[in-house]
PDB file of C-alpha atoms in Angstrom:
ATOM      1  CA  SER A   1     -19.855 309.626   4.023  1.00  0.00           C
ATOM      2  CA  GLN A   2     -18.621 309.970   1.254  1.00  0.00           C
ATOM      3  CA  GLN A   3     -21.531 310.406  -1.397  1.00  0.00           C
ATOM      4  CA  GLY A   4     -20.098 309.618  -4.888  1.00  0.00           C
ATOM      5  CA  GLU A   5     -18.210 306.521  -6.508  1.00  0.00           C
ATOM      6  CA  GLU A   6     -15.641 307.481  -9.211  1.00  0.00           C
ATOM      7  CA  ASP A   7     -15.122 304.985 -11.737  1.00  0.00           C
ATOM      8  CA  PRO A   8     -12.722 303.716 -12.625  1.00  0.00           C
ATOM      9  CA  GLN A   9     -10.627 304.212  -9.614  1.00  0.00           C
ATOM     10  CA  ALA A  10      -7.036 304.242 -11.506  1.00  0.00           C
ATOM     11  CA  LEU A  11      -6.674 304.970 -15.521  1.00  0.00           C
ATOM     12  CA  SER A  12      -3.869 304.895 -17.165  1.00  0.00           C
ATOM     13  CA  ILE A  13      -3.630 306.410 -20.520  1.00  0.00           C
ATOM     14  CA  GLN A  14      -1.146 307.536 -23.765  1.00  0.00           C
ATOM     15  CA  GLU A  15      -0.494 311.280 -24.207  1.00  0.00           C
ATOM     16  CA  GLY A  16      -2.933 312.925 -26.688  1.00  0.00           C
ATOM     17  CA  GLU A  17      -5.557 309.485 -25.902  1.00  0.00           C
ATOM     18  CA  ASN A  18      -9.053 311.052 -24.524  1.00  0.00           C
ATOM     19  CA  ALA A  19      -9.459 310.085 -21.054  1.00  0.00           C
ATOM     20  CA  THR A  20     -13.190 309.529 -19.368  1.00  0.00           C
ATOM     21  CA  MET A  21     -14.507 309.245 -15.517  1.00  0.00           C
ATOM     22  CA  ASN A  22     -17.792 308.571 -14.051  1.00  0.00           C
ATOM     23  CA  CYS A  23     -19.307 309.374 -11.320  1.00  0.00           C
ATOM     24  CA  SER A  24     -22.754 307.849  -9.208  1.00  0.00           C
ATOM     25  CA  TYR A  25     -24.007 309.460  -6.345  1.00  0.00           C
ATOM     26  CA  LYS A  26     -27.230 309.046  -3.653  1.00  0.00           C
ATOM     27  CA  THR A  27     -29.048 312.032  -2.967  1.00  0.00           C
ATOM     28  CA  SER A  28     -31.143 314.575  -5.103  1.00  0.00           C
ATOM     29  CA  ILE A  29     -28.751 317.193  -6.009  1.00  0.00           C
ATOM     30  CA  ASN A  30     -28.666 320.863  -6.258  1.00  0.00           C
ATOM     31  CA  ASN A  31     -25.167 321.030  -8.895  1.00  0.00           C
ATOM     32  CA  LEU A  32     -22.388 318.725  -9.550  1.00  0.00           C
ATOM     33  CA  GLN A  33     -18.156 319.534  -9.317  1.00  0.00           C
ATOM     34  CA  TRP A  34     -15.650 318.243 -10.307  1.00  0.00           C
ATOM     35  CA  TYR A  35     -12.299 318.850  -8.552  1.00  0.00           C
ATOM     36  CA  ARG A  36      -8.661 318.163  -9.622  1.00  0.00           C
ATOM     37  CA  GLN A  37      -5.936 317.246  -6.982  1.00  0.00           C
ATOM     38  CA  ASN A  38      -2.200 316.923  -8.078  1.00  0.00           C
ATOM     39  CA  SER A  39       0.156 314.893  -5.245  1.00  0.00           C
ATOM     40  CA  GLY A  40      -0.247 316.547  -1.843  1.00  0.00           C
ATOM     41  CA  ARG A  41      -1.570 319.326  -2.832  1.00  0.00           C
ATOM     42  CA  GLY A  42      -5.105 320.901  -1.993  1.00  0.00           C
ATOM     43  CA  LEU A  43      -8.494 320.529  -4.807  1.00  0.00           C
ATOM     44  CA  VAL A  44      -8.564 322.483  -7.784  1.00  0.00           C
ATOM     45  CA  HIS A  45     -11.782 323.360  -9.538  1.00  0.00           C
ATOM     46  CA  LEU A  46     -12.756 322.272 -12.704  1.00  0.00           C
ATOM     47  CA  ILE A  47     -16.560 322.719 -13.690  1.00  0.00           C
ATOM     48  CA  LEU A  48     -19.558 322.581 -12.027  1.00  0.00           C
ATOM     49  CA  ILE A  49     -23.199 321.790 -13.742  1.00  0.00           C
ATOM     50  CA  ARG A  50     -26.662 322.214 -12.457  1.00  0.00           C
ATOM     51  CA  SER A  51     -29.273 319.486 -11.587  1.00  0.00           C
ATOM     52  CA  ASN A  52     -30.920 321.259 -14.380  1.00  0.00           C
ATOM     53  CA  GLU A  53     -28.174 320.894 -17.048  1.00  0.00           C
ATOM     54  CA  ARG A  54     -27.511 317.503 -19.075  1.00  0.00           C
ATOM     55  CA  GLU A  55     -24.235 318.974 -20.753  1.00  0.00           C
ATOM     56  CA  LYS A  56     -21.444 321.563 -20.049  1.00  0.00           C
ATOM     57  CA  HIS A  57     -17.735 322.453 -22.152  1.00  0.00           C
ATOM     58  CA  SER A  58     -14.736 324.218 -20.226  1.00  0.00           C
ATOM     59  CA  GLY A  59     -12.215 324.020 -22.909  1.00  0.00           C
ATOM     60  CA  ARG A  60     -11.031 320.015 -22.692  1.00  0.00           C
ATOM     61  CA  LEU A  61     -13.804 319.634 -20.526  1.00  0.00           C
ATOM     62  CA  ARG A  62     -16.995 317.879 -20.802  1.00  0.00           C
ATOM     63  CA  VAL A  63     -18.961 316.757 -18.149  1.00  0.00           C
ATOM     64  CA  THR A  64     -22.502 314.959 -18.195  1.00  0.00           C
ATOM     65  CA  LEU A  65     -25.191 314.794 -15.988  1.00  0.00           C
ATOM     66  CA  ASP A  66     -27.769 312.726 -15.965  1.00  0.00           C
ATOM     67  CA  THR A  67     -29.993 312.631 -12.744  1.00  0.00           C
ATOM     68  CA  SER A  68     -32.462 310.192 -13.675  1.00  0.00           C
ATOM     69  CA  LYS A  69     -29.662 307.632 -13.382  1.00  0.00           C
ATOM     70  CA  LYS A  70     -27.499 310.026 -10.558  1.00  0.00           C
ATOM     71  CA  SER A  71     -24.793 309.464 -12.510  1.00  0.00           C
ATOM     72  CA  SER A  72     -22.175 312.216 -14.394  1.00  0.00           C
ATOM     73  CA  SER A  73     -18.554 311.864 -16.179  1.00  0.00           C
ATOM     74  CA  LEU A  74     -16.175 314.026 -17.200  1.00  0.00           C
ATOM     75  CA  LEU A  75     -14.200 313.748 -20.245  1.00  0.00           C
ATOM     76  CA  ILE A  76     -11.039 316.011 -21.182  1.00  0.00           C
ATOM     77  CA  THR A  77      -9.914 315.174 -24.443  1.00  0.00           C
ATOM     78  CA  ALA A  78      -6.759 314.960 -26.288  1.00  0.00           C
ATOM     79  CA  SER A  79      -4.778 314.740 -22.161  1.00  0.00           C
ATOM     80  CA  ARG A  80      -1.308 316.095 -21.371  1.00  0.00           C
ATOM     81  CA  ALA A  81       0.952 314.288 -19.547  1.00  0.00           C
ATOM     82  CA  ALA A  82       0.393 317.526 -16.960  1.00  0.00           C
ATOM     83  CA  ASP A  83      -3.257 316.412 -16.627  1.00  0.00           C
ATOM     84  CA  THR A  84      -2.581 313.319 -14.152  1.00  0.00           C
ATOM     85  CA  ALA A  85      -3.406 313.960 -11.340  1.00  0.00           C
ATOM     86  CA  SER A  86      -6.925 312.728  -9.269  1.00  0.00           C
ATOM     87  CA  TYR A  87      -9.955 313.477  -9.917  1.00  0.00           C
ATOM     88  CA  PHE A  88     -13.058 314.354  -7.948  1.00  0.00           C
ATOM     89  CA  CYS A  89     -16.807 314.148  -7.997  1.00  0.00           C
ATOM     90  CA  ALA A  90     -18.675 316.455  -5.806  1.00  0.00           C
ATOM     91  CA  THR A  91     -22.261 316.640  -4.827  1.00  0.00           C
ATOM     92  CA  ASP A  92     -24.192 319.634  -3.494  1.00  0.00           C
ATOM     93  CA  GLU A  93     -27.176 318.635  -1.980  1.00  0.00           C
ATOM     94  CA  GLY A  94     -28.287 322.819  -1.383  1.00  0.00           C
ATOM     95  CA  ASN A  95     -28.793 324.797   1.535  1.00  0.00           C
ATOM     96  CA  SER A  96     -29.427 321.935   3.520  1.00  0.00           C
ATOM     97  CA  GLY A  97     -29.378 323.217   7.052  1.00  0.00           C
ATOM     98  CA  GLY A  98     -27.856 326.793   5.704  1.00  0.00           C
ATOM     99  CA  TYR A  99     -24.847 325.686   3.896  1.00  0.00           C
ATOM    100  CA  GLN A 100     -23.850 324.389   0.283  1.00  0.00           C
ATOM    101  CA  LYS A 101     -23.410 320.524   1.624  1.00  0.00           C
ATOM    102  CA  VAL A 102     -20.938 319.462  -0.712  1.00  0.00           C
ATOM    103  CA  THR A 103     -19.645 315.558  -0.628  1.00  0.00           C
ATOM    104  CA  PHE A 104     -16.768 314.296  -2.043  1.00  0.00           C
ATOM    105  CA  GLY A 105     -16.079 311.109  -3.843  1.00  0.00           C
ATOM    106  CA  ILE A 106     -13.042 308.487  -3.698  1.00  0.00           C
ATOM    107  CA  GLY A 107     -11.612 309.997  -6.957  1.00  0.00           C
ATOM    108  CA  THR A 108      -9.756 308.593 -10.080  1.00  0.00           C
ATOM    109  CA  LYS A 109      -6.387 308.458 -10.232  1.00  0.00           C
ATOM    110  CA  LEU A 110      -5.602 309.901 -13.855  1.00  0.00           C
ATOM    111  CA  GLN A 111      -1.577 308.824 -15.390  1.00  0.00           C
ATOM    112  CA  VAL A 112      -1.010 310.225 -18.370  1.00  0.00           C
ATOM    113  CA  ILE A 113       2.034 308.719 -20.023  1.00  0.00           C
ATOM    114  CA  PRO A 114       3.638 310.965 -22.424  1.00  0.00           C
TER     115      PRO A 114
ATOM    116  CA  ASP B   1      -2.086 336.565  -2.609  1.00  0.00           C
ATOM    117  CA  THR B   2      -5.598 336.163  -2.923  1.00  0.00           C
ATOM    118  CA  GLY B   3      -5.487 332.345  -2.195  1.00  0.00           C
ATOM    119  CA  VAL B   4      -6.987 330.232   0.695  1.00  0.00           C
ATOM    120  CA  SER B   5      -3.883 330.026   3.096  1.00  0.00           C
ATOM    121  CA  GLN B   6      -3.169 326.916   5.342  1.00  0.00           C
ATOM    122  CA  ASP B   7      -0.063 326.883   7.902  1.00  0.00           C
ATOM    123  CA  PRO B   8       1.435 324.747   8.850  1.00  0.00           C
ATOM    124  CA  ARG B   9       2.029 322.686   5.280  1.00  0.00           C
ATOM    125  CA  HIS B  10       3.324 319.599   7.814  1.00  0.00           C
ATOM    126  CA  LYS B  11       2.992 319.023  11.068  1.00  0.00           C
ATOM    127  CA  ILE B  12       4.744 315.753  12.753  1.00  0.00           C
ATOM    128  CA  THR B  13       3.647 315.036  16.374  1.00  0.00           C
ATOM    129  CA  LYS B  14       4.295 312.479  19.576  1.00  0.00           C
ATOM    130  CA  ARG B  15       0.932 310.475  19.938  1.00  0.00           C
ATOM    131  CA  GLY B  16      -1.218 312.581  22.880  1.00  0.00           C
ATOM    132  CA  GLN B  17      -0.119 315.537  22.261  1.00  0.00           C
ATOM    133  CA  ASN B  18      -2.459 318.479  20.955  1.00  0.00           C
ATOM    134  CA  VAL B  19      -1.628 320.769  17.818  1.00  0.00           C
ATOM    135  CA  THR B  20      -3.616 323.707  16.109  1.00  0.00           C
ATOM    136  CA  PHE B  21      -4.225 324.250  12.483  1.00  0.00           C
ATOM    137  CA  ARG B  22      -4.486 327.817  11.000  1.00  0.00           C
ATOM    138  CA  CYS B  23      -7.184 328.627   7.809  1.00  0.00           C
ATOM    139  CA  ASP B  24      -7.049 331.937   6.378  1.00  0.00           C
ATOM    140  CA  PRO B  25      -9.624 331.895   3.629  1.00  0.00           C
ATOM    141  CA  ILE B  26     -10.109 334.309   0.894  1.00  0.00           C
ATOM    142  CA  SER B  27     -11.049 337.411   2.137  1.00  0.00           C
ATOM    143  CA  GLU B  28     -14.577 338.601   2.121  1.00  0.00           C
ATOM    144  CA  HIS B  29     -15.673 335.107   2.219  1.00  0.00           C
ATOM    145  CA  ASN B  30     -18.298 333.988   4.579  1.00  0.00           C
ATOM    146  CA  ARG B  31     -18.403 329.886   4.346  1.00  0.00           C
ATOM    147  CA  LEU B  32     -15.252 328.134   5.424  1.00  0.00           C
ATOM    148  CA  TYR B  33     -15.168 324.153   5.244  1.00  0.00           C
ATOM    149  CA  TRP B  34     -12.947 321.887   7.267  1.00  0.00           C
ATOM    150  CA  TYR B  35     -12.306 318.589   6.024  1.00  0.00           C
ATOM    151  CA  ARG B  36      -9.931 315.847   5.886  1.00  0.00           C
ATOM    152  CA  GLN B  37      -8.726 313.502   3.669  1.00  0.00           C
ATOM    153  CA  THR B  38      -6.756 309.967   3.753  1.00  0.00           C
ATOM    154  CA  LEU B  39      -4.274 308.672   1.513  1.00  0.00           C
ATOM    155  CA  GLY B  40      -6.276 307.544  -1.196  1.00  0.00           C
ATOM    156  CA  GLN B  41      -9.554 308.722  -0.491  1.00  0.00           C
ATOM    157  CA  GLY B  42     -11.588 311.647  -1.056  1.00  0.00           C
ATOM    158  CA  PRO B  43     -11.738 314.836   1.579  1.00  0.00           C
ATOM    159  CA  GLU B  44     -14.139 314.338   3.690  1.00  0.00           C
ATOM    160  CA  PHE B  45     -16.588 317.075   5.683  1.00  0.00           C
ATOM    161  CA  LEU B  46     -15.766 318.273   9.040  1.00  0.00           C
ATOM    162  CA  THR B  47     -17.163 321.257  10.227  1.00  0.00           C
ATOM    163  CA  TYR B  48     -18.466 324.378   8.635  1.00  0.00           C
ATOM    164  CA  PHE B  49     -18.745 328.452   9.733  1.00  0.00           C
ATOM    165  CA  GLN B  50     -20.824 330.507   8.091  1.00  0.00           C
ATOM    166  CA  ASN B  51     -18.984 333.976   8.783  1.00  0.00           C
ATOM    167  CA  GLU B  52     -18.674 333.344  13.208  1.00  0.00           C
ATOM    168  CA  ALA B  53     -21.073 330.886  13.256  1.00  0.00           C
ATOM    169  CA  GLN B  54     -20.597 326.669  13.467  1.00  0.00           C
ATOM    170  CA  LEU B  55     -23.357 325.599  11.504  1.00  0.00           C
ATOM    171  CA  GLU B  56     -22.501 322.063  11.196  1.00  0.00           C
ATOM    172  CA  LYS B  57     -20.046 319.505  12.436  1.00  0.00           C
ATOM    173  CA  SER B  58     -19.758 315.455  11.671  1.00  0.00           C
ATOM    174  CA  ARG B  59     -19.974 312.555  13.229  1.00  0.00           C
ATOM    175  CA  LEU B  60     -16.331 312.483  12.917  1.00  0.00           C
ATOM    176  CA  LEU B  61     -15.697 315.224  14.499  1.00  0.00           C
ATOM    177  CA  SER B  62     -14.761 313.667  17.886  1.00  0.00           C
ATOM    178  CA  ASP B  63     -14.655 315.792  21.242  1.00  0.00           C
ATOM    179  CA  ARG B  64     -10.589 315.802  21.065  1.00  0.00           C
ATOM    180  CA  PHE B  65     -11.420 318.378  17.857  1.00  0.00           C
ATOM    181  CA  SER B  66     -12.478 321.551  18.017  1.00  0.00           C
ATOM    182  CA  ALA B  67     -12.468 324.589  15.318  1.00  0.00           C
ATOM    183  CA  GLU B  68     -13.200 328.191  15.693  1.00  0.00           C
ATOM    184  CA  ARG B  69     -13.558 331.130  13.260  1.00  0.00           C
ATOM    185  CA  PRO B  70     -13.711 333.812  16.260  1.00  0.00           C
ATOM    186  CA  LYS B  71     -13.932 336.986  13.750  1.00  0.00           C
ATOM    187  CA  GLY B  72     -15.294 335.935  10.856  1.00  0.00           C
ATOM    188  CA  SER B  73     -12.528 335.332   9.156  1.00  0.00           C
ATOM    189  CA  PHE B  74      -9.249 333.118  10.020  1.00  0.00           C
ATOM    190  CA  SER B  75     -10.387 329.780  11.314  1.00  0.00           C
ATOM    191  CA  THR B  76      -8.245 327.002  13.359  1.00  0.00           C
ATOM    192  CA  LEU B  77      -8.941 323.724  13.743  1.00  0.00           C
ATOM    193  CA  GLU B  78      -7.117 321.773  16.807  1.00  0.00           C
ATOM    194  CA  ILE B  79      -6.971 318.139  17.715  1.00  0.00           C
ATOM    195  CA  GLN B  80      -6.351 317.243  21.638  1.00  0.00           C
ATOM    196  CA  ARG B  81      -4.283 314.283  22.513  1.00  0.00           C
ATOM    197  CA  THR B  82      -3.784 313.300  18.963  1.00  0.00           C
ATOM    198  CA  GLU B  83      -4.322 309.449  17.803  1.00  0.00           C
ATOM    199  CA  GLN B  84      -2.003 308.069  15.399  1.00  0.00           C
ATOM    200  CA  GLY B  85      -5.415 307.424  13.532  1.00  0.00           C
ATOM    201  CA  ASP B  86      -5.333 311.289  13.362  1.00  0.00           C
ATOM    202  CA  SER B  87      -2.843 311.176  10.889  1.00  0.00           C
ATOM    203  CA  ALA B  88      -4.633 312.351   7.343  1.00  0.00           C
ATOM    204  CA  MET B  89      -4.511 315.888   5.094  1.00  0.00           C
ATOM    205  CA  TYR B  90      -6.558 318.769   6.444  1.00  0.00           C
ATOM    206  CA  LEU B  91      -8.397 320.662   4.052  1.00  0.00           C
ATOM    207  CA  CYS B  92      -9.801 324.245   4.468  1.00  0.00           C
ATOM    208  CA  ALA B  93     -11.646 325.685   1.584  1.00  0.00           C
ATOM    209  CA  SER B  94     -14.180 328.796   1.531  1.00  0.00           C
ATOM    210  CA  SER B  95     -16.900 329.983  -0.951  1.00  0.00           C
ATOM    211  CA  PRO B  96     -18.214 333.389  -1.270  1.00  0.00           C
ATOM    212  CA  ASP B  97     -21.516 334.123  -0.008  1.00  0.00           C
ATOM    213  CA  SER B  98     -23.928 333.122   2.746  1.00  0.00           C
ATOM    214  CA  VAL B  99     -26.913 332.820   0.278  1.00  0.00           C
ATOM    215  CA  ALA B 100     -26.492 332.075  -3.068  1.00  0.00           C
ATOM    216  CA  THR B 101     -26.025 328.199  -4.321  1.00  0.00           C
ATOM    217  CA  ASN B 102     -23.668 326.938  -7.468  1.00  0.00           C
ATOM    218  CA  GLU B 103     -20.550 328.474  -5.567  1.00  0.00           C
ATOM    219  CA  LYS B 104     -17.841 326.414  -5.884  1.00  0.00           C
ATOM    220  CA  LEU B 105     -14.893 325.698  -3.232  1.00  0.00           C
ATOM    221  CA  PHE B 106     -11.506 327.070  -3.096  1.00  0.00           C
ATOM    222  CA  PHE B 107      -9.454 325.314  -1.582  1.00  0.00           C
ATOM    223  CA  GLY B 108      -5.819 325.886   0.412  1.00  0.00           C
ATOM    224  CA  SER B 109      -2.823 323.225  -0.233  1.00  0.00           C
ATOM    225  CA  GLY B 110      -3.273 321.197   2.974  1.00  0.00           C
ATOM    226  CA  THR B 111      -1.888 320.698   6.449  1.00  0.00           C
ATOM    227  CA  GLN B 112      -0.495 317.357   6.411  1.00  0.00           C
ATOM    228  CA  LEU B 113      -0.359 315.825   9.884  1.00  0.00           C
ATOM    229  CA  SER B 114       1.700 312.925  11.329  1.00  0.00           C
ATOM    230  CA  VAL B 115       1.185 311.308  14.695  1.00  0.00           C
ATOM    231  CA  LEU B 116       3.821 309.225  15.472  1.00  0.00           C
TER     232      LEU B 116
END
């Protein structure tokens, strides 16, 4: 089963614009992570935000987390054609049964037009 | 190369055949995960190993699927009597510590399975 739901499922923007993707989830979490996937490849970790954090930055990435609404957003500023990829949020429900239960959403497919 | 390695990258098989995939995690990573991903979907959890112990299996993992991590290093995922519905990307991921929380996952490039 997939915990997160990303919105929108597809996004097309011009190079230089900002891209915002949203994620909603259902259960209590230990942290929320965002991953990127280029077509036909594995996932690459972008950023992790803990449940007691509200905002985090990494380069051109900004992530927010609202645990009361069970939602997160990923903002990519000044987008580049190389940012074209699918972006997934993943919720970590903590050490359930002795491991990190990391569950992925269905993703947002971002296209950045040069 | 210190990344997660998966082999093969692509596998085409006929329905009813058995297939086996291999994953070499990052050295000294205790946690190892298998996920399955179909087109347009996110990765779905299949199973988890902590060292050599398989601690969790998804309901997605039918009796035809078996995974092992015999020495707590590399892992194999076998699918017996493949069906067309098994066609997917099979992803392996590892993370460092058995105890720590807030760890990111390191993914391999995946094995793309096509069942004809």
